Coordinates of C-alpha atoms in Angstrom, one line a residue:
M1 CA 134.6 94.9 76.3
T2 CA 132.0 95.7 73.7
S3 CA 128.8 97.7 74.4
A4 CA 126.8 94.5 73.6
A5 CA 128.6 92.5 76.2
V6 CA 128.2 95.2 78.8
S7 CA 124.4 95.3 77.9
V8 CA 124.2 91.4 78.3
D9 CA 126.1 91.6 81.7
A10 CA 123.9 94.3 82.9
T11 CA 120.8 92.3 82.1
V12 CA 122.1 89.4 83.9
A13 CA 122.8 91.4 86.9
A14 CA 119.4 93.0 86.8
V15 CA 117.4 89.8 86.3
F16 CA 119.6 88.0 88.8
R17 CA 119.0 90.7 91.5
E18 CA 115.2 90.1 91.1
E19 CA 115.2 86.4 90.9
A20 CA 117.9 85.1 93.1
G21 CA 116.2 85.2 96.4
R22 CA 112.9 83.9 95.0
L23 CA 114.8 81.0 93.3
A24 CA 116.9 80.1 96.2
G25 CA 113.9 80.2 98.5
A26 CA 111.8 78.0 96.1
L27 CA 114.6 75.2 95.8
T28 CA 115.3 75.4 99.5
R29 CA 111.5 74.7 100.3
A30 CA 111.7 71.8 97.9
L31 CA 114.8 70.3 99.3
G32 CA 115.4 71.4 102.8
N33 CA 118.9 72.1 101.9
F34 CA 120.3 75.4 101.7
D35 CA 123.8 74.8 100.3
V36 CA 122.2 72.8 97.1
A37 CA 119.8 75.6 96.5
E38 CA 122.2 78.3 96.6
E39 CA 124.9 76.7 94.5
S40 CA 122.3 75.8 92.0
V41 CA 121.3 79.3 91.7
Q42 CA 124.7 80.7 91.4
D43 CA 125.4 78.1 88.7
A44 CA 122.6 79.4 86.8
L45 CA 123.9 82.9 86.9
L46 CA 127.3 81.7 85.6
A47 CA 125.6 79.8 82.9
A48 CA 123.8 82.9 81.8
L49 CA 127.1 84.9 81.8
E50 CA 128.6 82.4 79.6
R51 CA 125.8 81.6 77.2
W52 CA 123.8 84.8 76.7
P53 CA 126.4 86.8 75.0
R54 CA 126.6 83.9 72.5
E55 CA 123.0 82.9 72.2
G56 CA 121.2 86.0 73.0
I57 CA 118.9 87.1 76.1
P58 CA 116.1 84.7 76.2
Q59 CA 112.6 86.3 75.9
R60 CA 111.9 85.3 79.7
P61 CA 115.2 85.5 81.3
G62 CA 113.8 84.6 84.7
A63 CA 112.0 81.5 83.6
W64 CA 115.4 80.6 81.9
L65 CA 117.4 80.9 85.1
A66 CA 114.6 79.1 87.1
T67 CA 114.8 76.1 84.6
V68 CA 118.7 76.0 84.6
A69 CA 118.9 76.3 88.5
R70 CA 116.3 73.5 88.9
N71 CA 118.3 71.3 86.4
R72 CA 121.5 71.9 88.3
A73 CA 119.9 70.8 91.5
V74 CA 118.6 67.9 90.1
D75 CA 122.3 67.0 88.8
R76 CA 123.6 67.7 92.3
L77 CA 121.2 65.4 94.0
R78 CA 121.7 62.6 91.4
R79 CA 125.3 62.7 92.6
D80 CA 124.3 62.4 96.3
A81 CA 122.4 59.2 97.4
R82 CA 121.3 61.0 100.7
Y83 CA 118.9 63.0 98.9
R84 CA 117.4 60.4 96.4
D85 CA 113.9 60.7 98.2
K86 CA 114.0 64.6 97.8
L87 CA 115.2 64.0 94.1
A88 CA 112.0 62.1 93.2
R89 CA 109.9 64.8 94.9
L90 CA 111.6 67.4 93.0
E91 CA 111.3 65.7 89.6
R92 CA 107.7 64.7 90.3
Q93 CA 106.6 68.5 90.7
P94 CA 107.9 71.9 91.0
P95 CA 108.6 73.3 94.5
S96 CA 105.6 73.8 96.4
L97 CA 104.2 76.5 99.0
R98 CA 102.3 74.0 101.3
A99 CA 102.1 75.1 104.8
D100 CA 104.0 72.2 106.5
D101 CA 107.1 72.9 104.1
R102 CA 107.0 76.4 104.8
L103 CA 106.6 76.1 108.5
R104 CA 109.3 73.4 108.8
L105 CA 111.7 75.7 107.0
I106 CA 110.7 78.8 109.2
F107 CA 111.4 76.6 112.1
T108 CA 114.8 75.4 111.0
C109 CA 116.0 78.9 110.2
C110 CA 114.9 80.1 113.6
H111 CA 116.8 77.4 115.4
P112 CA 118.2 78.7 118.9
A113 CA 121.7 77.6 117.5
L114 CA 121.6 80.7 115.3
S115 CA 121.7 84.3 116.5
R116 CA 118.5 86.2 116.4
Q117 CA 119.6 88.6 113.6
A118 CA 120.9 85.5 111.6
Q119 CA 117.4 83.8 112.1
L120 CA 115.6 86.9 110.8
A121 CA 117.9 87.2 107.8
L122 CA 118.0 83.6 106.7
T123 CA 114.3 83.3 107.0
L124 CA 113.5 86.2 104.9
R125 CA 116.1 85.2 102.4
A126 CA 115.5 81.5 102.2
V127 CA 111.6 81.1 103.0
C128 CA 110.3 84.3 101.8
G129 CA 112.6 84.9 98.6
F130 CA 113.8 88.3 99.6
T131 CA 116.5 89.7 97.8
T132 CA 119.7 90.6 100.1
A133 CA 118.9 94.3 99.7
Q134 CA 115.1 93.7 100.8
V135 CA 116.4 91.7 103.8
A136 CA 118.7 94.6 104.5
H137 CA 115.9 97.2 104.4
A138 CA 113.7 95.0 106.6
L139 CA 116.4 94.5 109.3
V140 CA 117.6 98.1 109.0
A141 CA 121.2 97.0 108.1
S142 CA 123.8 97.2 105.4
E143 CA 123.6 94.8 102.5
A144 CA 127.4 93.8 103.2
A145 CA 126.5 93.0 106.7
V146 CA 123.5 90.9 105.8
A147 CA 125.4 89.0 103.1
Q148 CA 128.1 88.0 105.7
R149 CA 125.1 87.2 108.1
L150 CA 123.6 84.9 105.6
A151 CA 126.8 83.1 104.7
R152 CA 127.6 82.4 108.5
A153 CA 124.1 81.2 109.2
R154 CA 124.2 78.7 106.3
R155 CA 127.5 77.3 107.4
K156 CA 126.2 76.9 111.0
I157 CA 123.0 74.9 109.7
V158 CA 125.4 72.6 107.9
A159 CA 127.9 72.4 110.5
A160 CA 125.5 71.7 113.4
A161 CA 123.2 69.3 111.4
I162 CA 120.3 71.3 112.3
P163 CA 117.0 69.3 111.6
Y164 CA 114.4 70.2 109.2
R165 CA 111.2 70.0 111.2
I166 CA 108.6 71.7 113.3
P167 CA 109.6 71.6 117.2
A168 CA 108.1 69.5 119.8
D169 CA 105.9 71.3 122.3
D170 CA 108.8 71.5 124.9
E171 CA 111.0 73.4 122.5
L172 CA 108.3 75.8 121.3
D173 CA 108.7 78.8 123.6
E174 CA 112.3 79.6 122.6
R175 CA 111.3 79.2 118.8
L176 CA 107.8 80.8 118.4
T177 CA 108.7 84.4 119.1
Q178 CA 111.3 84.6 116.5
V179 CA 109.0 82.8 113.9
L180 CA 106.3 85.4 114.4
A181 CA 108.8 88.0 114.0
V182 CA 109.9 86.8 110.6
V183 CA 106.3 86.3 109.6
Y184 CA 105.5 89.7 110.6
L185 CA 108.4 91.2 108.5
L186 CA 107.2 89.3 105.6
F187 CA 103.6 90.7 106.0
N188 CA 105.2 94.3 106.2
E189 CA 107.2 93.8 102.9
G190 CA 103.9 92.9 101.4
Y191 CA 101.8 95.6 103.0
L192 CA 104.1 98.4 101.8
T193 CA 107.0 97.3 99.9
S194 CA 110.7 98.6 100.2
G195 CA 111.2 99.1 96.6
G196 CA 110.2 98.0 93.0
R197 CA 107.4 98.8 90.9
Q198 CA 104.5 97.9 93.1
P199 CA 103.9 100.1 96.2
A200 CA 102.2 96.9 97.9
R201 CA 102.1 93.2 97.3
R202 CA 98.8 92.0 98.3
D203 CA 99.9 88.3 97.7
L204 CA 102.9 88.5 99.8
A205 CA 100.8 90.1 102.7
E206 CA 98.2 87.6 102.3
E207 CA 100.6 84.7 102.3
A208 CA 102.1 86.1 105.5
A209 CA 98.5 86.0 107.0
W210 CA 98.0 82.4 105.8
L211 CA 101.2 81.4 107.4
A212 CA 100.1 83.2 110.6
A213 CA 96.7 81.4 110.4
Q214 CA 98.5 78.2 110.1
L215 CA 100.7 79.0 113.2
A216 CA 97.5 80.0 115.2
T217 CA 95.8 76.8 114.4
L218 CA 98.9 74.6 115.3
Y219 CA 99.3 76.7 118.5
P220 CA 95.9 77.8 119.7
R221 CA 96.8 78.4 123.3
Q222 CA 99.7 80.9 122.1
P223 CA 98.1 84.3 122.6
E224 CA 100.8 86.0 120.5
A225 CA 100.1 83.8 117.5
L226 CA 96.6 84.9 117.7
G227 CA 97.5 88.4 118.3
L228 CA 99.6 88.5 115.1
L229 CA 96.9 87.0 113.0
A230 CA 94.5 89.5 114.5
L231 CA 97.0 92.4 113.9
M232 CA 97.3 91.3 110.0
R233 CA 93.6 90.8 109.4
L234 CA 92.9 94.1 110.7
H235 CA 95.5 95.7 108.4
L236 CA 94.2 93.6 105.4
A237 CA 90.6 94.7 106.2
R238 CA 91.5 98.3 104.9
A239 CA 93.8 97.3 102.2
D240 CA 91.3 98.3 99.4
A241 CA 91.1 102.0 100.6
R242 CA 94.8 102.5 101.1
F243 CA 95.7 103.5 97.5
G244 CA 93.9 105.8 95.1
P245 CA 93.0 105.2 91.3
V246 CA 96.6 105.7 90.1
G247 CA 98.3 104.0 93.0
E248 CA 98.8 106.8 95.2
L249 CA 99.0 106.3 98.9
V250 CA 95.8 107.4 101.0
L251 CA 96.6 108.2 104.5
L252 CA 94.3 106.8 107.3
A253 CA 92.8 110.2 107.8
D254 CA 91.5 110.3 104.3
Q255 CA 90.4 106.7 103.6
D256 CA 87.0 105.8 102.6
R257 CA 86.0 103.9 105.7
G258 CA 83.0 102.3 103.7
R259 CA 85.5 100.4 101.7
W260 CA 87.0 98.6 104.7
D261 CA 86.0 94.9 105.3
R262 CA 83.8 95.1 108.2
P263 CA 83.3 91.1 108.5
M264 CA 87.0 90.9 108.5
I265 CA 87.5 93.5 111.2
A266 CA 84.9 91.8 113.3
E267 CA 86.5 88.4 112.9
A268 CA 89.9 89.9 113.7
V269 CA 88.6 91.5 116.8
A270 CA 87.1 88.3 118.0
T271 CA 90.4 86.5 117.5
L272 CA 92.0 89.4 119.6
E273 CA 89.5 88.7 122.2
R274 CA 90.3 85.2 122.2
A275 CA 93.9 85.9 122.7
A276 CA 93.2 88.3 125.6
R277 CA 91.2 85.5 127.5
L278 CA 94.4 83.5 127.7
G279 CA 95.9 86.1 130.1
R280 CA 99.3 86.7 128.5
P281 CA 99.4 90.0 126.9
G282 CA 102.2 90.7 124.4
P283 CA 103.4 93.2 121.7
Y284 CA 101.3 91.7 118.9
Q285 CA 98.2 91.8 120.9
L286 CA 98.8 95.5 121.8
Q287 CA 99.6 96.4 118.2
A288 CA 96.4 94.6 117.1
A289 CA 94.4 96.5 120.0
I290 CA 95.8 99.8 118.6
V291 CA 94.8 98.9 115.0
A292 CA 91.5 97.8 116.3
C293 CA 90.9 101.3 117.8
H294 CA 91.3 102.8 114.3
A295 CA 89.3 100.2 112.8
E296 CA 86.3 100.5 114.8
A297 CA 86.2 104.3 115.0
P298 CA 83.4 105.4 112.6
T299 CA 85.4 108.5 111.4
W300 CA 88.9 109.9 111.9
A301 CA 87.6 112.6 114.3
A302 CA 85.9 109.8 116.4
T303 CA 89.3 108.1 117.0
D304 CA 90.0 107.3 120.8
W305 CA 93.5 108.8 120.8
P306 CA 93.8 108.6 124.7
Q307 CA 93.1 105.0 124.6
I308 CA 95.7 104.4 121.6
L309 CA 98.4 106.6 123.5
A310 CA 97.6 104.3 126.7
L311 CA 98.0 101.2 124.6
Y312 CA 101.4 102.6 123.2
D313 CA 102.6 103.2 126.7
L314 CA 102.0 99.5 127.7
L315 CA 103.7 98.6 124.3
L316 CA 106.8 100.6 125.2
G317 CA 106.8 98.6 128.7
L318 CA 107.3 95.3 126.6
T319 CA 109.2 96.6 123.6
P320 CA 111.1 99.8 124.2
S321 CA 112.2 100.3 120.6
P322 CA 112.8 103.8 118.8
V323 CA 110.1 102.9 116.1
V324 CA 107.4 102.3 118.9
R325 CA 108.3 105.6 120.4
L326 CA 108.0 107.3 117.0
N327 CA 104.5 105.8 116.6
R328 CA 103.5 106.8 120.1
A329 CA 104.5 110.4 119.4
V330 CA 101.8 110.2 116.5
A331 CA 99.3 109.5 119.0
L332 CA 100.6 112.2 121.5
Q333 CA 100.3 114.7 118.7
H334 CA 96.4 114.3 118.9
V335 CA 96.4 114.1 122.8
A336 CA 99.0 116.8 123.9
G337 CA 99.6 118.8 120.7
P338 CA 102.3 119.0 118.0
Q339 CA 104.9 120.6 120.1
A340 CA 104.9 117.8 122.8
A341 CA 104.9 115.2 120.0
L342 CA 107.9 117.1 118.2
D343 CA 110.0 116.9 121.5
E344 CA 109.6 113.2 121.6
V345 CA 110.5 112.8 117.8
E346 CA 113.7 115.0 118.2
A347 CA 114.9 112.9 120.8
L348 CA 115.0 110.0 118.4
A349 CA 117.2 111.6 115.9
P350 CA 120.4 109.7 116.8
T351 CA 118.8 106.3 116.3
L352 CA 116.3 107.0 113.5
D353 CA 118.0 109.6 111.3
G354 CA 118.3 106.9 108.5
Y355 CA 114.6 105.9 108.8
H356 CA 112.2 107.7 106.3
L357 CA 109.2 107.8 108.5
F358 CA 111.2 109.6 111.2
H359 CA 111.7 112.5 108.9
A360 CA 108.2 112.3 107.3
I361 CA 106.6 112.5 110.8
R362 CA 108.9 115.2 111.9
G363 CA 108.0 117.1 108.7
E364 CA 104.3 116.8 109.4
L365 CA 104.9 118.0 112.9
L366 CA 106.8 121.1 111.9
V367 CA 104.3 122.0 109.3
E368 CA 101.7 121.9 112.0
L369 CA 103.8 124.2 114.1
G370 CA 104.4 126.8 111.0
R371 CA 108.1 125.9 110.5
R372 CA 108.0 125.3 106.8
E373 CA 111.3 125.5 105.8
Q374 CA 112.5 122.9 108.2
A375 CA 109.4 120.9 107.3
R376 CA 110.6 121.0 103.5
A377 CA 114.1 119.8 104.6
A378 CA 112.6 116.9 106.7
E379 CA 110.4 115.8 103.7
L380 CA 113.2 116.0 101.2
R381 CA 115.1 113.8 103.6
A382 CA 112.1 111.4 103.8
L383 CA 111.9 111.4 99.9
A384 CA 115.5 110.4 99.6
L385 CA 115.3 107.6 102.0
T386 CA 112.2 105.7 100.7
G387 CA 112.1 103.3 97.7
N388 CA 108.4 102.9 97.8
R389 CA 106.7 104.6 94.8
A390 CA 103.6 105.5 96.7
E391 CA 105.5 107.0 99.5
Q392 CA 107.6 109.0 97.2
S393 CA 104.3 110.3 95.3
L394 CA 102.8 111.3 98.8
L395 CA 106.0 113.0 99.9
R396 CA 106.2 115.0 96.6
R397 CA 102.6 116.1 97.0
R398 CA 103.4 117.3 100.4
L399 CA 106.5 119.1 99.1
T400 CA 104.4 121.0 96.6
L401 CA 102.3 122.2 99.2
L402 CA 105.4 123.8 101.0
D403 CA 106.6 125.8 98.0

């Protein structure tokens, strides 16, 4: 194989890794059909592998793939009379991001016939346009496992003829919890990306908040929908202060609170209070209450850490996950000291060794205790585990202080 052919193959692979999830998600949203979307995107890749070595790599390879995938989808639908109405919609306009389309697709992906992990993986891939690697990062799973999960889920949707619609009220309880979880994962990926050139994607985070607002409007008596919306808005209210002039991550203690969006904070707190009046507390409401404690504190020193710790205790009672325990340890540090917090963190090593924030938090606590060599090893481990450039920059700055 010539070096030119290798270069073309590498370019196709690189472009496809970036574009495949987005293209498949856009076509799926337009058609409501997973198989046609995925097969059309795969056809586009094969066409690129066949034509680019002969014709050269196009100036905008991503747009080229999108056009070919869309045309292949049109061809497939022309051969299938069942999709004539969808064909007319696809030819009339490009795939849209309307709320009702997105919500219908999310609820389809979160059908109870699918396992919980399959629901999450499929929605992140088909609705949100995540790559398989990003889905794996979000779900703390291997890419191979996620790929198998996605394939099984798509087959299940086709075999079970799962409908493409928003559920009726009597079906809601078993579906809404998973939908909220998926929207929250989408927000997290936008708020601090798992990799790529940008440390954050404000557009992705705001899209998730928009979807949360649609759900809160659709289900105003569901307190967790309101709680999730409040949580996202509280985070977005300080988005402008999270990064420095050259994109470096600014920790909460060092942020300029004058740049926080106080009207958005007030609106989020009012939404959280509306959720609380419904009398059914849940994890998103408690997380929002924790973030509200930070948002309403005039300074870092004035933060009400005992209240935050109490909220984490309540959260642990509802969702006793290792990540919640890790975050609680940060609050514990400010109430009982770094050694008590480190004891809690060390107990999480068997389950969180592959999680970069576990090592970053452990490193910070070791620094507080004067154990610099151990802290350096922990920071290096955290650096190796994160693909976010802003986090990498922060960890490198911390490492220089340990030299």
